[in-house]
Short mmCIF file of C-alpha atoms and ligand atoms in Angstrom, two decimals:
data_model
loop_
_atom_site.label_atom_id
_atom_site.label_comp_id
_atom_site.label_asym_id
_atom_site.label_seq_id
_atom_site.Cartn_x
_atom_site.Cartn_y
_atom_site.Cartn_z
CA MET P 384 -28.18 -10.19 69.93
CA ALA P 385 -27.76 -8.13 66.81
CA ASP P 386 -29.76 -5.07 68.14
CA LYS P 387 -27.05 -4.64 70.80
CA PHE P 388 -24.88 -3.51 67.94
CA VAL P 389 -27.03 -0.58 66.87
CA GLY P 390 -24.71 2.42 66.99
CA THR P 391 -22.11 1.11 69.27
CA PRO P 392 -20.17 -1.97 68.33
CA ILE P 393 -19.72 -4.03 71.37
CA LYS P 394 -16.33 -5.24 70.73
CA ALA P 395 -14.77 -2.07 69.47
CA THR P 396 -12.57 0.31 71.55
CA THR P 397 -10.24 2.94 70.56
CA HIS P 398 -6.67 2.74 71.00
CA VAL P 399 -4.87 3.01 74.35
CA ASN P 400 -2.73 5.34 73.06
CA GLN P 401 -3.57 7.84 70.49
CA ASN P 402 -0.37 9.62 69.65
CA GLU P 403 3.21 8.38 69.77
CA ASP P 404 6.21 10.39 68.47
CA LEU P 405 8.83 8.74 66.26
CA ILE P 406 11.74 7.40 68.16
CA PHE P 407 14.04 9.97 66.60
CA GLU P 408 11.83 12.71 67.64
CA LYS P 409 11.99 11.53 71.28
CA SER P 410 15.77 11.36 71.49
CA SER P 411 17.73 13.72 73.57
CA SER P 412 21.76 13.55 73.22
CA GLY P 413 23.52 11.75 75.79
CA LYS P 414 20.84 9.33 76.95
CA LYS P 415 21.65 5.59 76.84
CA GLY P 416 19.45 2.37 77.00
CA TYR P 417 22.50 0.25 78.58
CA ARG P 418 25.38 0.34 81.40
CA LEU P 419 28.58 -1.32 80.65
CA ALA P 420 31.10 -2.51 83.07
CA GLN P 421 34.32 -0.28 83.43
CA LEU P 422 36.88 -1.53 80.75
CA ASP P 423 39.63 -3.61 82.31
CA VAL P 424 41.46 -4.24 79.22
CA PRO P 425 43.58 -1.66 77.09
CA ALA P 426 41.33 0.31 74.79
CA ILE P 427 41.93 -0.41 71.13
CA ASP P 428 40.54 2.17 68.57
CA ALA P 429 38.11 1.00 65.91
CA ALA P 430 40.52 2.15 63.10
CA SER P 431 43.58 0.10 64.11
CA LEU P 432 41.18 -2.98 64.39
CA LEU P 433 38.96 -2.73 61.44
CA GLY P 434 41.32 -0.46 59.11
CA ALA P 435 39.59 0.50 55.87
CA ALA P 436 36.29 -1.16 56.85
CA VAL P 437 35.60 1.52 59.54
CA ARG P 438 32.57 3.87 58.37
CA THR P 439 33.56 7.49 58.68
CA ASP P 440 30.53 8.91 56.61
CA ASP P 441 27.67 10.49 58.51
CA LEU P 442 25.48 7.88 60.05
CA GLY P 443 22.75 10.37 60.70
CA ALA P 444 21.00 11.08 63.75
CA MET P 445 20.75 7.98 65.94
CA PRO P 446 17.99 7.92 68.44
CA GLU P 447 19.29 8.21 72.11
CA LEU P 448 16.94 7.04 74.74
CA SER P 449 16.75 5.53 78.09
CA GLU P 450 15.76 1.82 78.53
CA ILE P 451 12.35 2.33 79.73
CA GLU P 452 11.46 4.73 77.14
CA ILE P 453 12.42 2.32 74.35
CA ILE P 454 10.17 -0.36 76.08
CA ARG P 455 7.25 1.94 76.33
CA HIS P 456 7.64 3.11 72.73
CA PHE P 457 7.71 -0.28 71.21
CA THR P 458 4.94 -1.62 73.75
CA ARG P 459 2.59 1.37 72.91
CA LEU P 460 3.23 0.75 69.09
CA SER P 461 2.41 -2.82 69.61
CA THR P 462 -0.84 -1.86 71.10
CA TRP P 463 -1.80 -0.27 67.72
CA ASN P 464 -1.59 -3.39 66.01
CA TYR P 465 -4.06 -6.17 65.08
CA ALA P 466 -2.82 -9.81 65.82
CA ILE P 467 -4.00 -13.50 65.73
CA ASP P 468 -3.53 -13.45 69.65
CA LEU P 469 -6.17 -10.36 69.80
CA GLY P 470 -8.86 -11.75 67.59
CA MET P 471 -10.23 -13.16 64.51
CA TYR P 472 -8.43 -12.80 61.17
CA PRO P 473 -11.10 -13.89 58.46
CA LEU P 474 -8.52 -13.30 55.62
CA GLY P 475 -9.49 -15.71 53.01
CA SER P 476 -6.57 -17.62 51.34
CA CYS P 477 -4.41 -16.67 53.95
CA THR P 478 -5.16 -19.16 56.56
CA MET P 479 -4.75 -17.23 59.71
CA LYS P 480 -5.05 -19.85 62.25
CA TYR P 481 -3.94 -19.90 65.74
CA ASN P 482 -0.14 -20.45 66.67
CA PRO P 483 -0.14 -23.02 69.28
CA ARG P 484 2.22 -21.92 72.39
CA ILE P 485 3.78 -25.43 72.68
CA ASN P 486 5.22 -24.91 69.21
CA GLU P 487 6.96 -21.96 70.56
CA ALA P 488 8.19 -23.85 73.50
CA VAL P 489 9.74 -26.65 71.63
CA ALA P 490 11.50 -24.15 69.11
CA ARG P 491 13.08 -22.53 71.96
CA LEU P 492 14.83 -25.48 73.36
CA GLU P 493 18.53 -24.60 73.68
CA GLY P 494 20.12 -27.35 71.57
CA LEU P 495 17.76 -26.45 68.84
CA ALA P 496 17.65 -22.46 69.11
CA GLU P 497 21.25 -22.22 69.42
CA ALA P 498 22.15 -24.87 66.70
CA HIS P 499 24.84 -23.55 64.50
CA PRO P 500 24.29 -24.22 60.59
CA TYR P 501 28.16 -25.15 60.37
CA GLN P 502 27.98 -27.64 63.24
CA PRO P 503 29.38 -31.01 62.12
CA GLU P 504 26.87 -33.63 60.94
CA SER P 505 27.65 -35.63 63.72
CA LEU P 506 26.56 -33.08 66.31
CA SER P 507 23.41 -32.13 64.24
CA GLN P 508 21.67 -35.56 64.51
CA GLY P 509 18.87 -34.18 66.14
CA ALA P 510 18.38 -31.18 63.92
CA LEU P 511 18.75 -33.47 60.75
CA GLY P 512 16.22 -35.88 62.58
CA ILE P 513 13.67 -32.96 62.62
CA MET P 514 13.99 -32.47 59.12
CA LYS P 515 13.96 -35.89 58.22
CA LEU P 516 10.81 -36.52 60.34
CA LEU P 517 9.08 -33.44 59.02
CA SER P 518 9.95 -34.48 55.50
CA ASP P 519 8.37 -37.94 55.96
CA CYS P 520 5.09 -36.58 57.41
CA LEU P 521 4.78 -34.02 54.45
CA ILE P 522 5.54 -36.78 51.92
CA GLU P 523 2.76 -38.99 53.70
CA ILE P 524 0.32 -36.17 53.88
CA THR P 525 0.75 -34.92 50.10
CA GLY P 526 1.01 -38.39 48.78
CA MET P 527 4.33 -37.47 46.96
CA ASP P 528 7.63 -39.17 46.71
CA THR P 529 10.09 -36.76 47.92
CA ILE P 530 10.50 -33.02 49.34
CA THR P 531 12.67 -30.05 49.61
CA LEU P 532 12.44 -27.96 52.84
CA GLN P 533 14.51 -24.93 51.44
CA PRO P 534 11.97 -22.57 49.99
CA ALA P 535 11.16 -19.79 52.51
CA ALA P 536 7.77 -19.00 51.33
CA GLY P 537 4.76 -19.99 49.38
CA ALA P 538 5.65 -18.07 46.34
CA HIS P 539 9.30 -19.12 46.67
CA GLY P 540 8.04 -22.88 46.80
CA GLU P 541 6.17 -22.09 43.51
CA PHE P 542 9.45 -20.50 42.09
CA THR P 543 11.18 -23.73 43.09
CA GLY P 544 8.56 -26.09 41.91
CA ILE P 545 8.49 -24.53 38.39
CA LEU P 546 12.38 -24.60 38.37
CA LEU P 547 12.20 -28.21 38.98
CA ALA P 548 9.41 -28.71 35.99
CA ARG P 549 11.77 -26.59 33.98
CA ALA P 550 14.78 -28.54 34.61
CA TYR P 551 12.80 -31.69 33.79
CA HIS P 552 11.63 -30.72 30.50
CA GLN P 553 15.25 -29.23 29.70
CA SER P 554 16.44 -32.80 30.67
CA LEU P 555 14.33 -34.34 27.99
CA GLY P 556 15.71 -32.05 25.27
CA ASN P 557 12.29 -30.22 25.00
CA PRO P 558 12.26 -26.90 27.08
CA ARG P 559 8.60 -25.87 26.39
CA THR P 560 7.78 -22.26 26.63
CA LYS P 561 4.27 -22.01 28.09
CA VAL P 562 2.40 -22.38 31.47
CA LEU P 563 -1.33 -22.40 31.82
CA ILE P 564 -2.78 -20.80 34.63
CA PRO P 565 -6.75 -20.34 35.43
CA ASP P 566 -8.18 -16.97 35.78
CA SER P 567 -9.08 -17.78 39.40
CA ALA P 568 -5.41 -18.28 40.32
CA HIS P 569 -3.40 -16.66 43.14
CA GLY P 570 -1.39 -13.55 41.67
CA THR P 571 1.95 -15.42 42.70
CA ASN P 572 1.30 -18.08 40.14
CA PRO P 573 1.56 -15.98 36.92
CA ALA P 574 4.18 -14.07 38.66
CA THR P 575 6.22 -17.27 39.25
CA ALA P 576 5.95 -18.63 35.72
CA ALA P 577 7.03 -15.36 34.22
CA VAL P 578 9.87 -15.15 36.66
CA CYS P 579 10.96 -18.61 35.44
CA GLY P 580 10.78 -17.47 31.85
CA TYR P 581 7.60 -18.93 30.81
CA GLN P 582 4.75 -17.26 28.82
CA VAL P 583 1.55 -17.45 30.65
CA ALA P 584 -1.64 -18.85 29.07
CA ASN P 585 -4.71 -17.73 30.78
CA LEU P 586 -7.21 -20.66 31.22
CA LYS P 587 -10.91 -19.72 31.77
CA SER P 588 -12.94 -21.21 34.47
CA ASN P 589 -16.66 -22.42 33.89
CA ALA P 590 -19.63 -21.33 35.48
CA GLN P 591 -19.00 -23.28 38.72
CA GLY P 592 -15.52 -21.58 38.90
CA MET P 593 -13.72 -24.83 37.76
CA VAL P 594 -11.33 -25.62 35.12
CA ASP P 595 -13.11 -26.08 31.77
CA LEU P 596 -12.21 -29.42 30.51
CA ALA P 597 -12.70 -28.70 26.93
CA GLU P 598 -10.89 -25.48 27.18
CA LEU P 599 -7.90 -27.28 28.79
CA GLU P 600 -7.97 -30.05 26.08
CA ARG P 601 -7.82 -27.23 23.58
CA MET P 602 -4.94 -25.48 25.09
CA VAL P 603 -2.60 -28.14 25.90
CA ASP P 604 -0.20 -28.96 23.44
CA GLY P 605 3.52 -30.17 23.46
CA ASP P 606 4.68 -26.45 24.13
CA VAL P 607 2.91 -26.35 27.64
CA ALA P 608 5.46 -27.24 30.51
CA ALA P 609 2.80 -27.23 33.14
CA LEU P 610 -0.50 -26.09 34.53
CA MET P 611 -0.49 -24.38 38.04
CA LEU P 612 -3.57 -25.16 39.59
CA THR P 613 -5.03 -24.26 43.25
CA ASN P 614 -7.07 -26.89 44.65
CA PRO P 615 -9.34 -26.34 46.27
CA SER P 616 -9.44 -23.09 44.15
CA THR P 617 -9.56 -19.73 45.65
CA ILE P 618 -13.18 -19.58 45.53
CA GLY P 619 -12.81 -22.58 47.80
CA VAL P 620 -14.17 -25.18 45.49
CA PHE P 621 -12.76 -28.61 44.85
CA GLU P 622 -11.91 -29.39 41.33
CA SER P 623 -13.97 -32.55 41.10
CA ASP P 624 -12.50 -33.50 37.62
CA ILE P 625 -8.84 -33.40 38.99
CA HIS P 626 -8.01 -36.52 37.73
CA LYS P 627 -9.15 -35.80 34.16
CA ILE P 628 -7.10 -32.55 34.43
CA ALA P 629 -4.11 -34.60 35.40
CA ASP P 630 -4.62 -37.25 32.45
CA ILE P 631 -5.02 -34.37 29.91
CA LEU P 632 -1.86 -32.87 30.77
CA HIS P 633 0.19 -36.14 31.06
CA ALA P 634 -1.04 -37.28 27.60
CA LYS P 635 0.85 -34.25 26.09
CA GLY P 636 3.89 -34.57 28.48
CA ALA P 637 2.94 -31.60 30.46
CA LEU P 638 3.09 -31.47 34.49
CA LEU P 639 0.52 -30.66 37.02
CA TYR P 640 1.69 -28.07 39.58
CA MET P 641 -0.56 -27.79 42.53
CA ASP P 642 -0.46 -24.70 44.50
CA GLY P 643 -0.93 -26.43 47.96
CA ALA P 644 -1.57 -23.11 50.04
CA ASN P 645 -5.16 -24.42 50.53
CA MET P 646 -4.18 -28.08 52.14
CA ASN P 647 -6.08 -26.75 55.09
CA ALA P 648 -9.17 -28.09 53.21
CA LEU P 649 -7.47 -31.56 52.31
CA CYS P 650 -5.08 -32.59 54.88
CA GLY P 651 -5.81 -35.89 56.34
CA LYS P 652 -8.66 -36.32 53.64
CA THR P 653 -7.35 -36.81 50.40
CA ARG P 654 -3.90 -36.45 48.79
CA PRO P 655 -2.54 -34.54 45.71
CA GLY P 656 0.01 -37.12 44.80
CA ASP P 657 -2.96 -39.60 44.66
CA PHE P 658 -5.05 -37.41 42.44
CA GLY P 659 -2.27 -36.70 39.55
CA ALA P 660 -0.16 -33.84 40.91
CA ASP P 661 3.35 -34.04 39.91
CA VAL P 662 4.88 -31.27 42.15
CA MET P 663 3.22 -28.89 44.80
CA HIS P 664 4.17 -26.40 47.59
CA LEU P 665 2.92 -26.19 51.05
CA ASN P 666 2.74 -23.34 53.30
CA LEU P 667 4.09 -24.42 56.87
CA HIS P 668 2.76 -20.76 57.98
CA LYS P 669 -0.73 -21.59 56.76
CA THR P 670 -1.77 -25.19 57.00
CA PHE P 671 0.69 -26.23 59.75
CA SER P 672 0.25 -23.18 62.10
CA THR P 673 3.71 -21.50 61.93
CA PRO P 674 3.40 -17.69 62.42
CA HIS P 675 2.92 -15.64 59.61
CA GLY P 676 1.59 -11.78 58.73
CA GLY P 677 4.41 -10.17 60.33
CA GLY P 678 4.79 -12.88 63.02
CA GLY P 679 7.87 -14.65 61.73
CA PRO P 680 9.31 -16.00 58.63
CA GLY P 681 7.22 -18.36 56.20
CA SER P 682 8.29 -21.77 54.95
CA GLY P 683 7.30 -23.43 51.62
CA PRO P 684 8.28 -26.79 51.24
CA VAL P 685 8.07 -28.41 47.79
CA ALA P 686 6.92 -32.12 47.47
CA CYS P 687 7.19 -34.02 44.06
CA LYS P 688 7.24 -37.25 42.30
CA LYS P 689 10.15 -39.41 41.65
CA ILE P 690 10.83 -37.98 38.09
CA LEU P 691 11.68 -34.51 39.63
CA GLU P 692 13.78 -35.75 42.13
CA PRO P 693 17.02 -35.35 40.54
CA PHE P 694 16.51 -31.77 40.25
CA LEU P 695 15.80 -30.94 43.88
CA PRO P 696 17.80 -28.08 45.46
CA THR P 697 21.05 -28.87 47.04
CA PRO P 698 21.55 -30.20 49.76
CA VAL P 699 18.89 -32.86 50.60
CA VAL P 700 18.90 -35.08 53.72
CA LYS P 701 20.17 -38.63 53.36
CA THR P 702 20.35 -41.60 55.55
CA ASN P 703 24.11 -43.00 55.61
CA PRO P 704 24.93 -46.59 55.44
CA ASP P 705 25.51 -46.60 59.35
CA GLY P 706 21.75 -45.29 59.91
CA SER P 707 23.07 -41.79 60.82
CA LEU P 708 21.52 -38.77 58.97
CA GLY P 709 23.79 -36.44 56.55
CA LEU P 710 23.34 -33.85 53.95
CA ASP P 711 24.03 -34.80 50.31
CA TYR P 712 25.56 -32.07 48.25
CA ASN P 713 26.56 -34.39 45.29
CA ARG P 714 23.68 -33.85 42.91
CA PRO P 715 24.76 -33.07 39.32
CA GLN P 716 21.33 -32.34 37.98
CA SER P 717 20.31 -30.17 41.04
CA VAL P 718 18.63 -26.63 40.20
CA GLY P 719 21.21 -25.46 42.63
CA ARG P 720 20.24 -23.72 46.23
CA VAL P 721 17.16 -21.59 46.51
CA ARG P 722 18.31 -20.35 49.92
CA ALA P 723 21.05 -20.14 52.35
CA TRP P 724 21.65 -23.11 54.64
CA TYR P 725 18.59 -25.52 54.73
CA GLY P 726 15.49 -23.41 55.01
CA ASN P 727 13.81 -21.74 57.90
CA PHE P 728 14.55 -24.36 60.58
CA GLY P 729 12.79 -22.72 63.39
CA MET P 730 9.60 -23.12 61.36
CA PHE P 731 10.17 -26.88 60.74
CA ILE P 732 10.28 -27.52 64.41
CA ARG P 733 6.97 -25.63 64.95
CA ALA P 734 5.18 -27.46 61.91
CA LEU P 735 6.49 -30.59 63.27
CA ALA P 736 5.25 -30.07 66.69
CA TYR P 737 1.76 -29.21 65.37
CA ILE P 738 1.79 -32.46 63.11
CA LEU P 739 2.80 -34.61 66.06
CA ALA P 740 0.48 -33.03 68.53
CA ASN P 741 -2.52 -33.70 66.30
CA GLY P 742 -1.58 -37.12 64.75
CA PRO P 743 -3.37 -38.31 61.72
CA ASP P 744 -6.84 -38.26 63.30
CA GLY P 745 -6.26 -34.78 64.58
CA LEU P 746 -5.07 -33.36 61.50
CA ARG P 747 -8.20 -34.86 59.74
CA GLN P 748 -10.36 -33.34 62.36
CA THR P 749 -8.51 -29.74 61.93
CA THR P 750 -9.55 -30.15 58.16
CA GLU P 751 -13.22 -31.09 58.98
CA ASP P 752 -13.53 -28.33 61.42
CA ALA P 753 -12.06 -25.68 59.06
CA VAL P 754 -14.58 -26.68 56.48
CA LEU P 755 -17.44 -26.77 58.91
CA ASN P 756 -16.65 -23.46 60.25
CA ALA P 757 -16.52 -21.91 56.64
CA ASN P 758 -19.96 -23.70 55.75
CA TYR P 759 -21.39 -22.30 59.12
CA ILE P 760 -20.58 -18.58 57.99
CA ARG P 761 -21.75 -19.33 54.39
CA ALA P 762 -25.29 -20.74 55.77
CA LYS P 763 -25.58 -17.79 58.19
CA LEU P 764 -24.67 -15.14 55.72
CA GLU P 765 -26.18 -16.28 52.40
CA GLY P 766 -29.00 -14.08 51.72
CA THR P 767 -27.40 -11.05 53.37
CA PHE P 768 -24.51 -11.02 50.92
CA ASP P 769 -24.62 -12.12 47.44
CA LEU P 770 -22.94 -15.55 46.75
CA PRO P 771 -21.85 -15.86 43.17
CA TYR P 772 -20.75 -19.53 43.11
CA LYS P 773 -23.35 -22.23 44.61
CA SER P 774 -20.67 -24.91 44.34
CA PRO P 775 -20.00 -26.65 47.77
CA SER P 776 -17.42 -24.63 49.54
CA LEU P 777 -14.53 -26.20 51.54
CA HIS P 778 -12.41 -24.14 53.98
CA GLU P 779 -13.49 -20.68 52.56
CA VAL P 780 -16.44 -18.93 51.22
CA VAL P 781 -16.43 -16.04 48.85
CA PHE P 782 -19.50 -13.51 48.83
CA SER P 783 -19.80 -10.48 46.61
CA ASP P 784 -20.73 -6.87 47.59
CA LYS P 785 -23.47 -6.80 44.93
CA LEU P 786 -26.32 -6.22 47.13
CA GLN P 787 -24.83 -3.52 49.24
CA ALA P 788 -22.84 -1.86 45.87
CA LYS P 789 -26.54 -0.74 45.11
CA ASN P 790 -26.17 1.80 47.91
CA GLY P 791 -22.71 2.68 47.07
CA VAL P 792 -21.00 0.48 49.65
CA LYS P 793 -18.20 -1.68 48.30
CA THR P 794 -16.39 -4.55 49.91
CA GLY P 795 -13.39 -2.47 50.78
CA ASP P 796 -15.74 -0.13 52.86
CA MET P 797 -17.31 -3.10 54.69
CA GLY P 798 -13.88 -4.62 55.32
CA LYS P 799 -12.92 -1.39 57.02
CA ARG P 800 -16.20 -1.12 58.93
CA LEU P 801 -15.40 -4.57 60.40
CA ILE P 802 -12.25 -3.07 61.94
CA ASP P 803 -14.78 -0.87 64.15
CA TYR P 804 -16.32 -4.11 65.28
CA GLY P 805 -12.97 -5.32 66.61
CA PHE P 806 -11.96 -7.86 63.69
CA HIS P 807 -9.33 -7.78 61.11
CA ALA P 808 -11.05 -7.18 57.51
CA TYR P 809 -11.96 -10.30 55.29
CA THR P 810 -9.85 -10.55 52.00
CA VAL P 811 -11.23 -7.61 49.81
CA SER P 812 -11.66 -7.64 46.06
CA PHE P 813 -10.02 -11.11 45.51
CA PRO P 814 -10.28 -13.53 43.69
CA LEU P 815 -10.59 -11.23 40.63
CA VAL P 816 -13.09 -13.56 39.13
CA VAL P 817 -15.78 -12.46 41.58
CA ASN P 818 -16.55 -8.59 41.14
CA GLY P 819 -16.45 -6.81 44.60
CA ALA P 820 -15.07 -10.09 46.49
CA MET P 821 -15.41 -10.56 50.11
CA MET P 822 -13.39 -13.67 50.83
CA ILE P 823 -13.74 -15.26 54.18
CA GLU P 824 -11.57 -18.17 55.84
CA PRO P 825 -12.37 -18.75 59.57
CA THR P 826 -10.02 -21.66 59.82
CA GLU P 827 -10.60 -24.41 62.47
CA SER P 828 -9.30 -22.26 65.22
CA GLU P 829 -12.29 -20.09 65.83
CA SER P 830 -15.10 -21.31 68.21
CA ARG P 831 -18.69 -20.96 67.49
CA GLU P 832 -19.05 -17.76 69.83
CA GLU P 833 -16.34 -16.11 67.94
CA LEU P 834 -17.81 -17.04 64.57
CA ASP P 835 -21.33 -15.81 65.75
CA LEU P 836 -19.68 -12.34 66.61
CA LEU P 837 -18.31 -12.03 63.11
CA ILE P 838 -21.79 -13.12 61.70
CA ASP P 839 -23.53 -10.52 63.88
CA ALA P 840 -20.95 -7.80 62.92
CA LEU P 841 -21.28 -8.39 59.08
CA LYS P 842 -25.15 -8.60 59.43
CA GLN P 843 -25.13 -5.11 61.16
CA ILE P 844 -22.71 -3.83 58.71
CA ALA P 845 -25.18 -4.82 55.87
CA ARG P 846 -27.94 -3.07 57.76
CA GLU P 847 -25.88 -0.05 58.10
CA ALA P 848 -25.06 -0.21 54.43
CA GLU P 849 -28.83 -0.03 53.78
CA GLU P 850 -29.74 2.59 56.20
CA ASN P 851 -26.64 4.69 56.86
CA PRO P 852 -24.14 3.96 53.64
CA GLU P 853 -22.00 6.98 54.69
CA LEU P 854 -21.08 5.36 57.99
CA VAL P 855 -19.77 2.43 56.31
CA GLN P 856 -18.23 4.50 53.40
CA ASN P 857 -16.22 6.28 55.83
CA ALA P 858 -15.01 3.71 58.15
CA PRO P 859 -13.03 2.86 60.21
CA HIS P 860 -14.11 5.37 62.91
CA SER P 861 -12.56 3.62 66.14
CA THR P 862 -8.94 3.60 64.87
CA ARG P 863 -6.17 6.00 65.64
CA LEU P 864 -5.99 7.00 62.07
CA GLN P 865 -9.03 6.83 59.83
CA ARG P 866 -9.04 6.31 55.85
CA LEU P 867 -5.29 6.28 54.51
CA ASP P 868 -4.52 7.45 51.00
CA GLU P 869 -3.67 4.00 49.81
CA THR P 870 -2.78 4.90 46.17
CA THR P 871 -0.05 7.20 47.28
CA ALA P 872 1.00 4.58 50.12
CA ALA P 873 1.41 2.30 47.21
CA ARG P 874 2.78 4.38 44.57
CA LYS P 875 5.21 6.58 46.57
CA PRO P 876 6.02 4.59 49.82
CA ILE P 877 8.03 6.17 52.38
CA LEU P 878 10.21 3.32 53.82
CA ARG P 879 12.88 5.09 55.80
CA TRP P 880 13.08 7.82 58.14
CA LYS P 881 15.81 10.54 57.19
CA ALA P 882 16.77 13.15 59.51
CA PRO P 883 15.84 16.41 58.19
CA VAL P 884 18.45 18.18 56.13
CA ALA P 885 19.51 21.47 57.99
CA SER P 886 16.78 23.94 56.81
CA THR P 887 15.05 22.01 54.20
CA GLN P 888 12.14 19.98 55.96
CA LEU P 889 11.36 16.59 54.39
CA THR P 890 8.09 16.57 52.66
CA PRO P 891 6.50 12.92 51.79
CA ASP P 892 7.04 14.11 48.23
CA SER P 893 10.83 15.17 48.51
CA ALA P 894 11.34 11.82 50.68
CA ALA P 895 9.65 9.83 48.09
CA LYS P 896 11.83 11.19 45.27
CA GLU P 897 15.06 10.68 47.30
CA TRP P 898 13.92 7.36 48.05
C1 LIG V 1217 -0.77 -17.71 50.54
C2 LIG V 1217 -0.97 -18.00 49.01
C3 LIG V 1217 0.29 -18.15 48.13
C4 LIG V 1217 1.64 -17.41 48.55
O1 LIG V 1217 2.20 -17.79 49.65
P1 LIG V 1217 3.45 -16.97 50.44
O2 LIG V 1217 3.94 -17.60 51.57
O3 LIG V 1217 2.43 -15.56 50.71
O4 LIG V 1217 4.28 -16.45 49.31
C5 LIG V 1217 0.26 -18.70 46.91
N1 LIG V 1217 -1.06 -19.27 46.53
C6 LIG V 1217 -2.12 -19.26 47.30
C7 LIG V 1217 -3.38 -19.97 46.87
C8 LIG V 1217 -2.02 -18.66 48.46
O5 LIG V 1217 -3.04 -18.70 49.21
#
């Protein structure tokens, strides 16, 4: 099979359309993409309607195109993109699973899609029912006591969860100043702790990539508010001493925050609430199949134990004495709102559809399949790539570029070469505890046939790294643009098009300065 790949990756093609002007450059004055019926009421000019709110400053050049030109422009651009509906996205830690179409169908039901957030509670019983049922399911899955659905992403959930921990410690009259974070943590964890006003204390992992209990014991004191722990960790390894970790923290009055972004490895098998976590977030856009990565807004509900309930964001869904549902705004100890309205409601519908379609046994099966897929990849690629941690893998596996780096080929080069084989790259250079990390998370969505294609592609890339390192170092070759200047893109991003000002043409440098 692998021999077929020599020279010509079988899955790769070049883009349908190699060049496309900016929509502004395609504009010609007077064109319109719409037709209006003739006015049959008296015309009112904008100034008399809007008064001082009318904008009279120069809005710059707006593109003028016909409908078909607009449709073709954006359709062509969309063919340059890689998407979960085109192929596998083995991005570790991101859980890029398939977004089932039934979720979309349910979310588009008129009564749900068109519901207005100001609709009276009596007319919103269906929407409130969805929030209540989703909350109950997630509480059952996590083993927690209560939940807020408000946060709009995982990192936003972390922020909310740490605010709860902070409010809890403040309510006890002992605000505490430190949050412990293992060196293998997702970058959002230390950022969250810092944004919530805590000092971050770095906790070293042991040789198996797990929390070092003796080190934890030494570091936890009366000034530690919480430990933020991802379990399974970002190297896909379950913290087998999680009970002891929780006990060490609780003995000193500190809380265990669990980053639950990796629930894909636990769902239906074990519950954080049972193994000692006090507060955690979930990523509906990872574990529960709602779109992400440019496909839609996220959702990061935060589940917690009873002791944190008084501090949950306002409002929370409540059951009235007559059995109807409502929203409770009267919560004097609440940390306040963390988002407008009630959260990303469309995502609640999709996640609930996924949970109900699978049922408890189906969710357990997805977990087992996700773990099986990661271990299949591990077994097939061990030897081809260095495996720095030998502890059993759960839903993802982390290799390193150690063997290929001898020929000057790095993880980033191989990730880019994978594009030529028709795949999205794996996660490159993360987690930071692994030098030259290649982090792969297949999820349960992928078939064995697709996994075999990825495995063959990676083996072939490893052979290329040996025989023709430059081919890999200069990848990708099949894309419209080749290697981009990533440093300049990160340091001087140009995020907005501006009409060239008279004779002074905008260069990337001048645009960056203006921005
Ligand atoms: C994805 C992820 C996050 C952040 O979630 P966002 O929705 O991207 O903000 C946090 N922690 C871990 C371990 C993750 O994988």
